[in-house]
Short mmCIF file of C-alpha atoms and ligand atoms in Angstrom, two decimals:
data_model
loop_
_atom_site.label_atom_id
_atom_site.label_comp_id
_atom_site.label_asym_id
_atom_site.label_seq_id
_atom_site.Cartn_x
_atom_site.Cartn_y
_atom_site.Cartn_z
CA UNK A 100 16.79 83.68 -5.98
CA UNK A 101 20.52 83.76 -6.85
CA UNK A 102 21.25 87.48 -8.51
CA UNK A 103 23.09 87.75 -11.26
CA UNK A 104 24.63 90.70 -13.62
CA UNK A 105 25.32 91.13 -16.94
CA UNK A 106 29.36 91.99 -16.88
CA UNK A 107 30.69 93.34 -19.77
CA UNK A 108 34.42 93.92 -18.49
CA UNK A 109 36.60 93.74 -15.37
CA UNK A 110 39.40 96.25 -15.75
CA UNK A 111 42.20 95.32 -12.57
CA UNK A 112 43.65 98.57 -12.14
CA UNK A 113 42.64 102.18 -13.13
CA UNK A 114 43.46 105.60 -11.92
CA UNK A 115 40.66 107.10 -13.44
CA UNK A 116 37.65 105.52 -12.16
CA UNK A 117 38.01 107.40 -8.79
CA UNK A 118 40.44 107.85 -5.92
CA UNK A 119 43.48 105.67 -6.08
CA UNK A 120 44.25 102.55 -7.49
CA UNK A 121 40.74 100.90 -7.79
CA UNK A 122 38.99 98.09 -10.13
CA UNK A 123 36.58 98.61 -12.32
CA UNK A 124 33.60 97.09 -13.39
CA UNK A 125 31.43 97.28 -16.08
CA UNK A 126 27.87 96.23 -16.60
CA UNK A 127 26.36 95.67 -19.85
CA UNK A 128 23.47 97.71 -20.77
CA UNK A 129 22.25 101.43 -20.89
CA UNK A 130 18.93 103.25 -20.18
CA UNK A 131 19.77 106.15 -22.16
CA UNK A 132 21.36 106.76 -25.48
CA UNK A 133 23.73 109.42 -25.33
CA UNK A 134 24.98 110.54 -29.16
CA UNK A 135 28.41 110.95 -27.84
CA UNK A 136 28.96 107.24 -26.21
CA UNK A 137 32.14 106.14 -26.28
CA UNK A 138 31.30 102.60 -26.18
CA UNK A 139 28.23 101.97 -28.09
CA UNK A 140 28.42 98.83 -27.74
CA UNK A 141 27.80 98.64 -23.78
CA UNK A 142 24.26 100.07 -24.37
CA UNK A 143 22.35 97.05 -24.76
CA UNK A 144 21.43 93.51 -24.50
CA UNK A 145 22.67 90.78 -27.04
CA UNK A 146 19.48 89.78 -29.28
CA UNK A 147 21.06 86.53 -30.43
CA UNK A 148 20.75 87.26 -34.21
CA UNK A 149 23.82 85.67 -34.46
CA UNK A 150 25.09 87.83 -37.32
CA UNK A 151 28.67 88.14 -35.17
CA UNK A 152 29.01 84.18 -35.11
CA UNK A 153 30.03 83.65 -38.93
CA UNK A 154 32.53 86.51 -38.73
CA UNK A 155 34.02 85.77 -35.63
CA UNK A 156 37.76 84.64 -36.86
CA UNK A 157 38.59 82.21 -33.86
CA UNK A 158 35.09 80.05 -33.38
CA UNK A 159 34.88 81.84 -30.49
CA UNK A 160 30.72 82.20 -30.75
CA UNK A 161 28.77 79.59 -31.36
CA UNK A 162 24.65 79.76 -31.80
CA UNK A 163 23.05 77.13 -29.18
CA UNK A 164 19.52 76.77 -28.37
CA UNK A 165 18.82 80.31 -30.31
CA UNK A 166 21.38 82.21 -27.81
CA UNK A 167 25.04 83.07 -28.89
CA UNK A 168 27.24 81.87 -26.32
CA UNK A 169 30.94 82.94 -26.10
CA UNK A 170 33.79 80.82 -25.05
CA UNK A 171 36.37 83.10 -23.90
CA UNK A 172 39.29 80.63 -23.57
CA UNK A 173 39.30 80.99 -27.75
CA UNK A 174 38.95 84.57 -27.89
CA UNK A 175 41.57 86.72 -29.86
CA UNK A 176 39.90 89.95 -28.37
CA UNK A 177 39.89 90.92 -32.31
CA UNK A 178 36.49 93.13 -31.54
CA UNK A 179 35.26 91.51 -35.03
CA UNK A 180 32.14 90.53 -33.30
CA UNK A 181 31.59 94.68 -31.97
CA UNK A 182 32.36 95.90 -35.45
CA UNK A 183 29.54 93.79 -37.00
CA UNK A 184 26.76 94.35 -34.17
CA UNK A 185 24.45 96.29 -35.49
CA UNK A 186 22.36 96.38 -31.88
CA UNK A 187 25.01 98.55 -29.59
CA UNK A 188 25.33 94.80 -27.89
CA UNK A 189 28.49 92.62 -27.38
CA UNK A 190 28.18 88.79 -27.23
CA UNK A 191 31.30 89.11 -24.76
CA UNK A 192 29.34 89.11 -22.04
CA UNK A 193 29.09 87.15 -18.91
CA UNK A 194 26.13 86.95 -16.40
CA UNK A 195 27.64 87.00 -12.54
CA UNK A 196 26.89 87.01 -9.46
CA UNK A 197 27.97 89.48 -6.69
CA UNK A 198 30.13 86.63 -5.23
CA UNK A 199 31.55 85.79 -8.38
CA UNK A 200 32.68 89.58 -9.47
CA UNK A 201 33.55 90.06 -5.80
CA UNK A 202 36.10 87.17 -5.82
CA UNK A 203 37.70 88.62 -8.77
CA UNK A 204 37.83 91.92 -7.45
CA UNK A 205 39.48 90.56 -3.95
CA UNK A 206 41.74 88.90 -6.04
CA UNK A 207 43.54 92.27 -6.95
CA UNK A 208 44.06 93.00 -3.35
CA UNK A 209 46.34 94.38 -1.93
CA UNK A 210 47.01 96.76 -5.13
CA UNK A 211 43.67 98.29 -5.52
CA UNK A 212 42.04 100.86 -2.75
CA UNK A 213 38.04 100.13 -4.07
CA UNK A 214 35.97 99.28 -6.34
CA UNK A 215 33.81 101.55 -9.39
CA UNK A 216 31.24 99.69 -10.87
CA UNK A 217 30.02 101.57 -14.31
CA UNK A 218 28.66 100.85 -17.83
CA UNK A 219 26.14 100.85 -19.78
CA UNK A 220 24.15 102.22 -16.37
CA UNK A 221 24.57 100.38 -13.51
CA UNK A 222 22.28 101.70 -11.46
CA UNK A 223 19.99 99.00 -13.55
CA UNK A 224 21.04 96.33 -11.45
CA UNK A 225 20.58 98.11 -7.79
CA UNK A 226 20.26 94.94 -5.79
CA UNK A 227 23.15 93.11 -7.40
CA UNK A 228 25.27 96.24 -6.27
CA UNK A 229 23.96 96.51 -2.91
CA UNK A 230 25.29 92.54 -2.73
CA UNK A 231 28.22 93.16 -4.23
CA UNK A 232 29.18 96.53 -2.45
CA UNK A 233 28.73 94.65 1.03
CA UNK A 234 31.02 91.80 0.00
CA UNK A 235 33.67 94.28 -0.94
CA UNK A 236 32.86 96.58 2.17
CA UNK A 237 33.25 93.24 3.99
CA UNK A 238 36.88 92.84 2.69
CA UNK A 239 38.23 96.46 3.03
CA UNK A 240 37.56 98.14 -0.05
CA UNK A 241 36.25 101.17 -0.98
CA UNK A 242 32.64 101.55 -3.03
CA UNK A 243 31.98 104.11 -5.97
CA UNK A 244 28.75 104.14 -8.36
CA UNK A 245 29.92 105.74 -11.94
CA UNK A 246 25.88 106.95 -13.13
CA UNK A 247 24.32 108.91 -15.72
CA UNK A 248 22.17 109.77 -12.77
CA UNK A 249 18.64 108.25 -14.62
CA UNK A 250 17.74 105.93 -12.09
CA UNK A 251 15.90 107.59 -8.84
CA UNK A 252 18.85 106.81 -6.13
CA UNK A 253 16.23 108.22 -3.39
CA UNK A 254 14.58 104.49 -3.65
CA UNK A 255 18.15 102.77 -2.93
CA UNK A 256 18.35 104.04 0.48
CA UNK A 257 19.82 100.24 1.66
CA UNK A 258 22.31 100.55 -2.04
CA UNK A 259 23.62 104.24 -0.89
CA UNK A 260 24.41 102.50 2.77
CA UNK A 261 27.01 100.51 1.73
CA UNK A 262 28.33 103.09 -1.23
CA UNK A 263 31.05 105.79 -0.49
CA UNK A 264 30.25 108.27 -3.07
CA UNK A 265 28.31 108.35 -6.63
CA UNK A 266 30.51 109.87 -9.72
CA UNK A 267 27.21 111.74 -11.55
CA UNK A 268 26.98 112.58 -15.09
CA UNK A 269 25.37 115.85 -15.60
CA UNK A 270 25.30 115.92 -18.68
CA UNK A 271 23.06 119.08 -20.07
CA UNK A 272 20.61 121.30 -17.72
CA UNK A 273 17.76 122.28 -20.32
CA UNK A 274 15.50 118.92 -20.93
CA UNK A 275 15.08 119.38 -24.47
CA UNK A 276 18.49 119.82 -24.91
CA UNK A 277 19.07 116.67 -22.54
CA UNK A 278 16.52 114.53 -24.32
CA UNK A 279 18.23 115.34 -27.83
CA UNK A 280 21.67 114.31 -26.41
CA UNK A 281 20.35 111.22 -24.27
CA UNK A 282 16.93 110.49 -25.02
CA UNK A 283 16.68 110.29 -21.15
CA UNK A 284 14.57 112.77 -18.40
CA UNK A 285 16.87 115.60 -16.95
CA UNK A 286 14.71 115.92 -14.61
CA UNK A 287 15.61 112.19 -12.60
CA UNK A 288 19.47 113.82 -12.86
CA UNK A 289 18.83 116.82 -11.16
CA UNK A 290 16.58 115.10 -8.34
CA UNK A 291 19.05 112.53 -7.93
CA UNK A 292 21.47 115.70 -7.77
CA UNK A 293 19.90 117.18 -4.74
CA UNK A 294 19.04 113.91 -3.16
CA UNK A 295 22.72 112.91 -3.18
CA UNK A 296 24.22 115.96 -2.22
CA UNK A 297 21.91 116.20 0.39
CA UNK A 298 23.35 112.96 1.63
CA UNK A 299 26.80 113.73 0.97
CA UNK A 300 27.44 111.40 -1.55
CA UNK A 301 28.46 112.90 -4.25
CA UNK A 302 32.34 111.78 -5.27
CA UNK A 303 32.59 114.18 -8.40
CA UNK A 304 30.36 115.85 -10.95
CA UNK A 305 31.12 115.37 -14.43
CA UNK A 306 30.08 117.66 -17.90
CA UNK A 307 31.45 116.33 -21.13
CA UNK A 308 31.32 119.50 -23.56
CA UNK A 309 30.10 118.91 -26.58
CA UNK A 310 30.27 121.86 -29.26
CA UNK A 311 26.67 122.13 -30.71
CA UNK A 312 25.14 119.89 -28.63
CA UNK A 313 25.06 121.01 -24.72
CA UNK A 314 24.82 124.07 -22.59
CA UNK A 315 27.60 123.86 -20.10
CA UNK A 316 27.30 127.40 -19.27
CA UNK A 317 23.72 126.37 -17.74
CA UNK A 318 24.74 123.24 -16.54
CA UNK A 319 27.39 124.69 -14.17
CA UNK A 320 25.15 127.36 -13.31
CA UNK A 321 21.97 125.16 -12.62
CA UNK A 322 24.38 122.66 -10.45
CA UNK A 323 26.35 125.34 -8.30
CA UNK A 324 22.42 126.59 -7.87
CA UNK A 325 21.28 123.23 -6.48
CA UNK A 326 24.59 122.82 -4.31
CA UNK A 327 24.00 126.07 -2.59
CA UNK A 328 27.03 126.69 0.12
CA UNK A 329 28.25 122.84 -0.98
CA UNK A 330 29.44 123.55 -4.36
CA UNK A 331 32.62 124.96 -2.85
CA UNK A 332 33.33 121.18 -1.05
CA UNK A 333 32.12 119.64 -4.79
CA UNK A 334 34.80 118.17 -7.51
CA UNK A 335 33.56 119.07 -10.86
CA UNK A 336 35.43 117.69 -14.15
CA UNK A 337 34.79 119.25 -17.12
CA UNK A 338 35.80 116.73 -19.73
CA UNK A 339 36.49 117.78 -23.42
CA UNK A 340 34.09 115.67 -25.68
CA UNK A 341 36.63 113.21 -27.80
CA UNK A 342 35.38 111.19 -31.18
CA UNK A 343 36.86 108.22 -30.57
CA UNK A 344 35.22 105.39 -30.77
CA UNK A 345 31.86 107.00 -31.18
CA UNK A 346 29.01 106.03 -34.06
CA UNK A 347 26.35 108.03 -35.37
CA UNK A 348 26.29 112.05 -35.99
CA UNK A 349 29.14 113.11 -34.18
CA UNK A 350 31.46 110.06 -35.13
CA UNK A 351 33.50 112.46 -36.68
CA UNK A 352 32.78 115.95 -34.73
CA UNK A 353 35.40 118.05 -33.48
CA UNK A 354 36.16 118.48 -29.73
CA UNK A 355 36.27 122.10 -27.95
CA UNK A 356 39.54 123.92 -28.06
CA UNK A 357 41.75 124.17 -25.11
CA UNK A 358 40.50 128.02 -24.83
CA UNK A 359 37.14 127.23 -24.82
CA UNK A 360 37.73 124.81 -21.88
CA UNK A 361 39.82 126.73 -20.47
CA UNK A 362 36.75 129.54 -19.86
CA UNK A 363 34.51 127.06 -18.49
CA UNK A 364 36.74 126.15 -15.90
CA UNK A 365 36.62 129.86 -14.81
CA UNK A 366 32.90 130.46 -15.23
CA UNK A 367 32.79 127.18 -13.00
CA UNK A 368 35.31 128.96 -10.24
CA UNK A 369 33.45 132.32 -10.73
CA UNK A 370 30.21 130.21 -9.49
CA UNK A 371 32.18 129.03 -6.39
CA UNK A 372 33.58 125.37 -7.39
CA UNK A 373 37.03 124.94 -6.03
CA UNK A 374 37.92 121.59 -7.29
CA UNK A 375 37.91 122.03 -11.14
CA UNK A 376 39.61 119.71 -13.13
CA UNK A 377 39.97 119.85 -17.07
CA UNK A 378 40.10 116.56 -18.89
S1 SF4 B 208 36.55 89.43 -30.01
FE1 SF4 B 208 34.63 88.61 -30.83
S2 SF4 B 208 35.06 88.14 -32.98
FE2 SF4 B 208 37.05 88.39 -31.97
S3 SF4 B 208 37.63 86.31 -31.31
FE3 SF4 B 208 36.54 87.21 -29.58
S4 SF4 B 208 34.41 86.62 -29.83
FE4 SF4 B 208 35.44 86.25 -31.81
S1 SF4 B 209 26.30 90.61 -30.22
FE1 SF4 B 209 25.14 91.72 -31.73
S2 SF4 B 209 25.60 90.70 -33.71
FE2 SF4 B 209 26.23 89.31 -32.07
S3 SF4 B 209 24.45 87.98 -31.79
FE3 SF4 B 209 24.30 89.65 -30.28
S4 SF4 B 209 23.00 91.17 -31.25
FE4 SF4 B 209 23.72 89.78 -32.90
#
């Protein structure tokens, strides 16, 4: 059976998405629901209710067979059709196979040093990566997972072959405090933690700090814990929570200050990271 993928965006070139100038790719579709996404509308599946069809300005979207399809020759990329979802979905998206995204991806060679596949969660679609990742392995490029670290990687033993490095969300340490923020189990992040350091693929750790709504001071703490003597050899990015583009209760919520940030990052040394870096 022919995989396939639901692909929500190919971005050519980013700097952020890892080491060097890499691709990145985004799959459509979340299993968690964090109250600070920044792009709501990655987090799930199009239901075809076809409420984005009549608005959409360019007859981009048309309703066939009960399932919106989306011609993307028309499309203005006027988000009309985001605005007006109200299921976190996108009708922008295309289902591919790993050859398909792969050939893309080649395509931006020799500018681009690896791929990042993220979302939504990609970790939802562990065979398609495995595919994909050894078709890009295959033509010279690097491999890096972007998680929110709620999928056990410990059963993806043939996935982590054939990926360099996993950038982990960790994204609160107490699990009621996690399943207010995410809805998700802390507990698959913090097994996943272990198992991947343990295999030394960890790329970077990431914290977004969100006033009111996380405990970075135990996060840090629980995760230099869990490293042990690795947390020295461990990047950690503490990223300042930002309201743009976010719905729901902290649409319009203030971010840390610079200070605040700026204390974290030496709690964080104090616990033995050397690699800190403020975002
Ligand atoms: S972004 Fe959406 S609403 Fe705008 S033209 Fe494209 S499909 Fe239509
Ligand atoms: S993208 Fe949203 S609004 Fe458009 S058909 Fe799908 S679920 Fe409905």
């Amino acid at each position: 059976m022919t995989l396939h993928a639901p692909v929500n965006k190919i971005i050519p070139f980013s700097l952020v998405d890892g080491p060097g100038s890499r691709c990145s790719v985004f799959l459509q579709g979340c299993n968690i629901a964090c109250a600070y996404c920044h792009n709501p509308e990655t987090q799930q599946l199009c239901v075809s209710c076809g409420t984005c069809v009549e608005q959409c300005p360019a007859g981009a979207l048309t309703l066939q067979h009960g399932h919106v399809r989306w011609n993307k020759a028309v499309c203005v990329q006027c988000d009309t059709c985001i605005h007006v979802c109200m299921h976190r979905a996108s009708p922008k998206v295309e289902c591919l196979t790993p050859n398909e995204v792969a050939e893309v991806v080649c395509s931006y060679q020799p500018f681009i040093r690896g791929v990042t596949v993220s979302g939504g969660e990609c970790m939802l679609h562990p065979e398609w990566l495995r595919e994909f990742f050894s078709l890009c392995r295959a033509a010279g490029l690097g491999t890096l997972i972007d998680s929110n670290g709620c999928v056990d990687f410990s059963t993806h033993e043939d996935l982590l072959a054939v990926t360099d490095g996993v950038m982990l969300d960790v994204k609160a340490w107490d699990s009621e405090v996690f399943r207010k923020l995410t809805s998700g189990d802390v507990n698959v992040v913090k097994h996943n933690l272990a198992f991947l350091a343990e295999r030394e693929k960890i790329q970077e750790l990431r914290i977004v700090v969100v006033p009111g709504w996380n405990d970075p001071e135990a996060t840090i703490a629980g995760i230099a814990k869990a490293l042990g003597e690795r947390t020295a050899n461990t990047t950690l990015k503490l990223i300042k929570f930002r309201c743009f583009g976010v719905v729901g209760e902290l649409a319009n919520a203030s971010s840390p200050t610079d200070q605040r940030m700026a204390e974290l990052s030496e709690m964080a040394h104090d616990f033995g990271f050397t690699d800190v870096q403020l975002r």
